Amino acid sequence: MPTGSVRLQSIKRLGQDNHSYDVSDDEPSGSYMTMTNSNKGSKTPEDSEKPAIRVGFFQLFRFATCKDVAMMVVGGVCAMLHGSAQPLMLLVFGMLTDTFIEYDVELNELRDDRKECVNNTIVWKRNYTEAYDPAAPPPTGWGLINNSTWEMLTPLRPLRCGILDIEHEMTLFAFYYVGIGVAVFLLGYLQISLWVRSAAKQVQLIRKLYFSKVMRMEIGWFDCTSVGELNTRLSDDINKINDAIADQVSIFIQRFTTFICGFCIGFVKGWKLTLVIVAVSPLIGLGAGLMAWFVAKLTGMELQAYAKAGAVADEVLSSIRTVAAFGGEQKEVQRYDRNLVSAQQWGIRRGLIMGFFTGYLWLIIFLCYALAFWYGSTLVVGAQEYTPGTLLQVFFGVLVAAMNLGQASPCLEAFAAGRGAATMIFETIDREPEIDCLSEAGYKLDRVKGDIEFHNVTFHYPSRPEVKILDQLNVAVKSGETTAFVGPSGAGKSTAIQLIQRFYDPKEGMVTLDGHDIRGLNIQWLRSLMGIVEQEPVLFATTIAENIRYGRPGVTMEDIITATKEANAYNFIMDLPQKFETLVGEGGGQMSGGQKQRIAIARALVRNPRILLLDMATSALDNESEAVVQEALDKVRMGRTTISIAHRLSTIKNADVIVGFEHGRAVERGKHAELLERKGVYFTLVTLQSQGDKALNEKTQKKSDGEDHPEKLNLSRAGSYRSSLRASVRQRSRSQLSNLIPESTYSLSKPEVSKNTTLDEEEEEAVEPAPVARILKYNAPEWPYMLFGSFGAAINGGVNPVYALLFSQILATFSITDPDVQTREINNICTFFVMVGVVSFFTQMLQGYAFSKSGELLTRRLRRLGFHAMLGQEIGWFDDHRNSPGALTTRLATDASQVQGATGSQIGMIVNSLTNIGVAVIMSFCFSWKLTLLILCFLPFIGLSGAFQARMLTGFAKQDKVAMESAGRISGEALNNIRTIAGLGKERSFVEMYNAQLDMPYQAALKKANVYGACYGFAQCVVFFTNSASYKFGGYLVRQEGLHFSLVFRVISAIVTSGTALGRASSYTPDYAKAKISAARFFQLLDRVPQISVYSGKGDKWDNFKGNLDFIDCKFTYPTRPDIQVLNGLNVSVKPGETLAFVGSSGCGKSTSIQLLERFYDPDHGKVLIDGHDSTHVNVSFLRSKIGIVSQEPILFDCSIAENIKYGDNSREIGMDEVTAAAKKAQLHDFVMSLPEKYETNVGAQGSQLSRGQKQRIAIARAIIRDPRILLLDEATSALDTESEKTVQDALDKAREGRTCIVIAHRLSTIQNSNIIAVMSRGIVIEKGTHSQLMDLNGAYHKLVTTGAPIS
């Protein structure tokens, strides 16, 4: 498929922007799956052919403003000037060499004692020549005249002497160098700081645009894209773009300019030699080009591979409780590890290829040396076309050009990585959402009656096009009436509601509001008419008041209070210590189900909606809360168009119209009584629950509000299992503190927020960069690789000094006067060059491969260990907001890969630099210790400039991380709850919050720009100053101490080249600094000793596990909320094989007791006994292996149904027969067999592809296959409609036989045949006994039963 066709989507006709009508000519209906969505596993065949990089380099800068462009242009000009400095230096250097050689030749001549210097020319001494006057007749003794005398008779070449004051000349050159050095410092500073600044601005903009575009995407897009992947893109991939458009570009420009200028000098000064060298250079270019291409391709592959692993980690960490309950830790670690393997292989291939090409480049370069030098010397010595200085200018001009081209290649690598990362990001930014929620297009009606009608609507979810959800649905909802949708789960009731909200557009047919197709209406306006209350409401991690404010912008406190009163939430809010300012925790984790539900209702009411959508709004509540909430809903339904989905028919009976759904169609509609006569879907649902209606009549006898108020006060404050299912957010006592201070005394009475932030900073400060030794310990298994790599690196390090030696040797040959000796010397040196090249090829390859292998293995090992350590933490750790799934996945993604910077290639660089400097210094001391000492004085500066860079960037690494994490939290929360945000029309405010968080990282980057620029300038100019001083001193030594000039060059070039190598090693320091901090963070995680350790083998195990449970005086507070006592001395016991039922209002500690039994937490006081063993002494995994749990919102993993069921027992391999047997017991088998792929059907992320009843039954099958001794049912049937409930209840009754069972339920029908019923309130049991005993008591249980629970 030509990539061009993707673009079609942006060429739109007016009004089509919002798809207000269908245009079929340029967008086939399937286009959205095939074209734009390339980052999902469901690739279409054409899709896989697309290249991984589809963004041109200059497109990276599409978001630059004029100011940015100006900054980049100025920076670029500075970079060009900076780049021309080195070639300029060569001109000076050539003159300098000629001066030295001239001087040396003069010395050689005058050593001959028959010559002398007269009138600044060298002549034969007088007394020799007078003795034999050629004019006089020759004496007879010709034999007397030997060869040398004849030589004297030939007149000398006119050689000047005595004029050359070498010291004065050298001083002049020194000044040239200083001038160039100062310029370089300024230019270096400007080029870096300007580019880094403009990049910071652009990256901030890209982040904003990307996030805001993602927030505008239609819901269907999110169904096909995992949230973990989006988070990775926001963090890592945008950083890659940053690397590609910041300082790297200016450095590239600088090096490229040097390359051009170098060649110019070559051609101007000596075209013959230049041509010879150039003839070889395509080989170099070819190598560099191929290398860039390969690296880019492999980087893309590696990124894709990592995104998969990230999605796994995200999924597992988000559902950590399920993983812990089923002992799936090891299994998950292995699944994660499997996904890391492919990424690792790509990384290793990349290293090998880079090694190969680097080696190849060095080989060619050394062959070039040999050739150029051999040919050049013939031009100097034979044809005498060049002076030695010109030879050097040409040679080095071309050489420096080539070198800089080579050094520019890492920049190309960064560009390629940036382009690869930008591909996905820009494609998302350019993608036009199918349903654009922020679009201004569309009508806004003046008056809304509220008539909603479905006309022949057919629909399937984009992520599952083969399953039809709605099939020719026709329903009319009259304004001002309450319409109830009933029907078995999976019949399409919730889907219909999502279509009304326009989360999706129907494939055929249309949905109308007051006769207008809703596709023609303005989306934000349309959604603002609706208030929605879902079954599992999402609250955002802020205060209660803020959560309600999300309902409508600019709402006053009075409105909020009115809404909470209407929703029956006012009283419980006022009982909380901080009232409306109470933080609800991430996902509302601090609130019980009933409280969340009422806050959500208040949020819907504050919108003052015309249309109220209730999607099972009361199913998650216990009877008392339900009665209260139901009453609230009945109050607010008046005069509004209301659509209510419910399974409890008690809540539906008084609806104006009841619509029965089946298989995606509305099969019947009418009032309660009419439908009963029809004996259709509704009738079957009712008869299953018919007795339940009696309870409704008793609802009227409900006591007045005032009386049950005190009771509510106590119930409202505590958390529950569901609540902490989403990591809760309040500040947690630091693990160190909690060991010293008993939990109860650690009260958060100060204003929470300030407490929160101060502790946060402290936590961040605490990270000391990790010792390298420890990082290496993790890399220990790779020691052979590292040894070989270091060996290669050491040899590579020796290459530079050897080169200096050979080079100065060349210069020495030019002052040899005897031509034969000269030629022989030259040929030897050339042969040497060739040898060095060949050796260097193999060692580079060895170094590249060995270190990439060890580095990638380390990254993978650390990721695995980190993930393993995370899964091993106690559940309380995940409640801390700093350990939210988003933050943890980011940590796995970035920190582990950064640690590689401290080992692997880094060690290579270090070894390389050390041998380099070692060999150079030793060599130099042998030749001239005085000069060496002088130059060594400058080495610290060269080193220092590197250290500077490291220091600064370490500081920045911390800030960057922290700054981005807060933005990451917002984006994570937004993406996870996108449906709720869309329903509330709050996309804009989340985008604004996110944008506000981006300011800090931007400011930090600006600071970084200046510091980094100054360091870079300094590092670049040190070399010039060094040269200036050393040639000055060298001139002195040559003059005063008769040092041979070639040694001056040898010492200077050896140390300066090795010094720059040191500089280069130090330019790797940013990675190194980051690596040490990331490693420290990682080790903190690995070293943390969980309070409840899953992995330890310690603790009791026993054979005949009976399942005898006793709670003795248990007291408990959640570690993140030490000020709220959840259990207050719980006493209850169950005998083996009995069923204990907990009942009570939401938040009274029922679910908490289950969590203590699972050992997610340990009681603060009192104990839980299992078969007489104290739970804190029992082996954790042994205990959990005996417990099966079915919770209210079962979490399924993104894999097949069979795999989800097998998850029940992770300790063994489970055959399909067992799976089907368990499925049959859970009444699941028939449904699964009706799916196209049967047991291989994928359930989607968090089971999103299934209805609730189906999920619930999979969860039951999962618990059955475990064959547990103890079965925990936490509201296992509350989310189901009556029909599903009946089947699920049967399944549960079967599963309970012969097992100890603890049931938590709000519907008393599920409880009454339990052996013991315990009524809880405020964390203690207030009554217990059997159903009949408690009814006779006429106490709390009696009251709960009579307030309207359906009882069969």
PDB file of N, CA and C in Angstrom, residues 1006-1032:
ATOM      1  N   LEU A1006      16.365  24.769  29.931  1.00  0.00           N
ATOM      2  CA  LEU A1006      17.010  26.041  29.593  1.00  0.00           C
ATOM      3  C   LEU A1006      18.257  26.231  30.441  1.00  0.00           C
ATOM      4  N   LYS A1007      18.144  25.910  31.745  1.00  0.00           N
ATOM      5  CA  LYS A1007      19.333  26.026  32.608  1.00  0.00           C
ATOM      6  C   LYS A1007      20.425  25.122  32.070  1.00  0.00           C
ATOM      7  N   LYS A1008      20.010  23.905  31.733  1.00  0.00           N
ATOM      8  CA  LYS A1008      20.960  22.915  31.255  1.00  0.00           C
ATOM      9  C   LYS A1008      21.685  23.451  30.024  1.00  0.00           C
ATOM     10  N   ALA A1009      20.946  24.152  29.167  1.00  0.00           N
ATOM     11  CA  ALA A1009      21.530  24.603  27.908  1.00  0.00           C
ATOM     12  C   ALA A1009      22.770  25.450  28.153  1.00  0.00           C
ATOM     13  N   ASN A1010      22.668  26.415  29.094  1.00  0.00           N
ATOM     14  CA  ASN A1010      23.812  27.295  29.318  1.00  0.00           C
ATOM     15  C   ASN A1010      25.013  26.544  29.851  1.00  0.00           C
ATOM     16  N   VAL A1011      24.743  25.723  30.874  1.00  0.00           N
ATOM     17  CA  VAL A1011      25.851  25.020  31.526  1.00  0.00           C
ATOM     18  C   VAL A1011      26.534  24.091  30.527  1.00  0.00           C
ATOM     19  N   TYR A1012      25.702  23.348  29.828  1.00  0.00           N
ATOM     20  CA  TYR A1012      26.224  22.370  28.887  1.00  0.00           C
ATOM     21  C   TYR A1012      27.023  23.087  27.800  1.00  0.00           C
ATOM     22  N   GLY A1013      26.504  24.230  27.340  1.00  0.00           N
ATOM     23  CA  GLY A1013      27.187  24.997  26.304  1.00  0.00           C
ATOM     24  C   GLY A1013      28.555  25.444  26.767  1.00  0.00           C
ATOM     25  N   ALA A1014      28.615  26.005  27.974  1.00  0.00           N
ATOM     26  CA  ALA A1014      29.891  26.509  28.482  1.00  0.00           C
ATOM     27  C   ALA A1014      30.899  25.373  28.585  1.00  0.00           C
ATOM     28  N   CYS A1015      30.444  24.248  29.115  1.00  0.00           N
ATOM     29  CA  CYS A1015      31.363  23.104  29.260  1.00  0.00           C
ATOM     30  C   CYS A1015      31.870  22.655  27.903  1.00  0.00           C
ATOM     31  N   TYR A1016      30.962  22.627  26.938  1.00  0.00           N
ATOM     32  CA  TYR A1016      31.358  22.156  25.603  1.00  0.00           C
ATOM     33  C   TYR A1016      32.402  23.099  25.021  1.00  0.00           C
ATOM     34  N   GLY A1017      32.127  24.411  25.134  1.00  0.00           N
ATOM     35  CA  GLY A1017      33.067  25.394  24.602  1.00  0.00           C
ATOM     36  C   GLY A1017      34.432  25.216  25.244  1.00  0.00           C
ATOM     37  N   PHE A1018      34.406  25.052  26.555  1.00  0.00           N
ATOM     38  CA  PHE A1018      35.660  24.894  27.300  1.00  0.00           C
ATOM     39  C   PHE A1018      36.406  23.654  26.809  1.00  0.00           C
ATOM     40  N   ALA A1019      35.666  22.551  26.737  1.00  0.00           N
ATOM     41  CA  ALA A1019      36.298  21.288  26.336  1.00  0.00           C
ATOM     42  C   ALA A1019      36.926  21.421  24.955  1.00  0.00           C
ATOM     43  N   GLN A1020      36.247  22.163  24.050  1.00  0.00           N
ATOM     44  CA  GLN A1020      36.766  22.278  22.689  1.00  0.00           C
ATOM     45  C   GLN A1020      38.009  23.153  22.618  1.00  0.00           C
ATOM     46  N   CYS A1021      38.066  24.224  23.449  1.00  0.00           N
ATOM     47  CA  CYS A1021      39.164  25.174  23.259  1.00  0.00           C
ATOM     48  C   CYS A1021      40.418  24.778  24.017  1.00  0.00           C
ATOM     49  N   VAL A1022      40.280  23.859  24.995  1.00  0.00           N
ATOM     50  CA  VAL A1022      41.466  23.487  25.778  1.00  0.00           C
ATOM     51  C   VAL A1022      42.608  23.042  24.853  1.00  0.00           C
ATOM     52  N   VAL A1023      42.255  22.260  23.823  1.00  0.00           N
ATOM     53  CA  VAL A1023      43.284  21.709  22.942  1.00  0.00           C
ATOM     54  C   VAL A1023      44.103  22.815  22.287  1.00  0.00           C
ATOM     55  N   PHE A1024      43.424  23.894  21.887  1.00  0.00           N
ATOM     56  CA  PHE A1024      44.142  24.977  21.217  1.00  0.00           C
ATOM     57  C   PHE A1024      45.143  25.634  22.168  1.00  0.00           C
ATOM     58  N   PHE A1025      44.692  25.862  23.415  1.00  0.00           N
ATOM     59  CA  PHE A1025      45.600  26.483  24.386  1.00  0.00           C
ATOM     60  C   PHE A1025      46.790  25.564  24.659  1.00  0.00           C
ATOM     61  N   THR A1026      46.502  24.268  24.761  1.00  0.00           N
ATOM     62  CA  THR A1026      47.584  23.315  25.010  1.00  0.00           C
ATOM     63  C   THR A1026      48.631  23.422  23.901  1.00  0.00           C
ATOM     64  N   ASN A1027      48.138  23.390  22.655  1.00  0.00           N
ATOM     65  CA  ASN A1027      49.065  23.477  21.531  1.00  0.00           C
ATOM     66  C   ASN A1027      49.895  24.743  21.601  1.00  0.00           C
ATOM     67  N   SER A1028      49.205  25.846  21.917  1.00  0.00           N
ATOM     68  CA  SER A1028      49.897  27.131  21.936  1.00  0.00           C
ATOM     69  C   SER A1028      51.081  27.083  22.897  1.00  0.00           C
ATOM     70  N   ALA A1029      50.821  26.598  24.114  1.00  0.00           N
ATOM     71  CA  ALA A1029      51.895  26.578  25.110  1.00  0.00           C
ATOM     72  C   ALA A1029      52.997  25.604  24.709  1.00  0.00           C
ATOM     73  N   SER A1030      52.580  24.430  24.216  1.00  0.00           N
ATOM     74  CA  SER A1030      53.612  23.407  24.020  1.00  0.00           C
ATOM     75  C   SER A1030      54.515  23.717  22.830  1.00  0.00           C
ATOM     76  N   TYR A1031      53.967  24.331  21.762  1.00  0.00           N
ATOM     77  CA  TYR A1031      54.877  24.666  20.653  1.00  0.00           C
ATOM     78  C   TYR A1031      55.835  25.778  21.060  1.00  0.00           C
ATOM     79  N   LYS A1032      55.351  26.710  21.867  1.00  0.00           N
ATOM     80  CA  LYS A1032      56.222  27.778  22.358  1.00  0.00           C
ATOM     81  C   LYS A1032      57.407  27.163  23.114  1.00  0.00           C
TER      82      LYS A1032
END
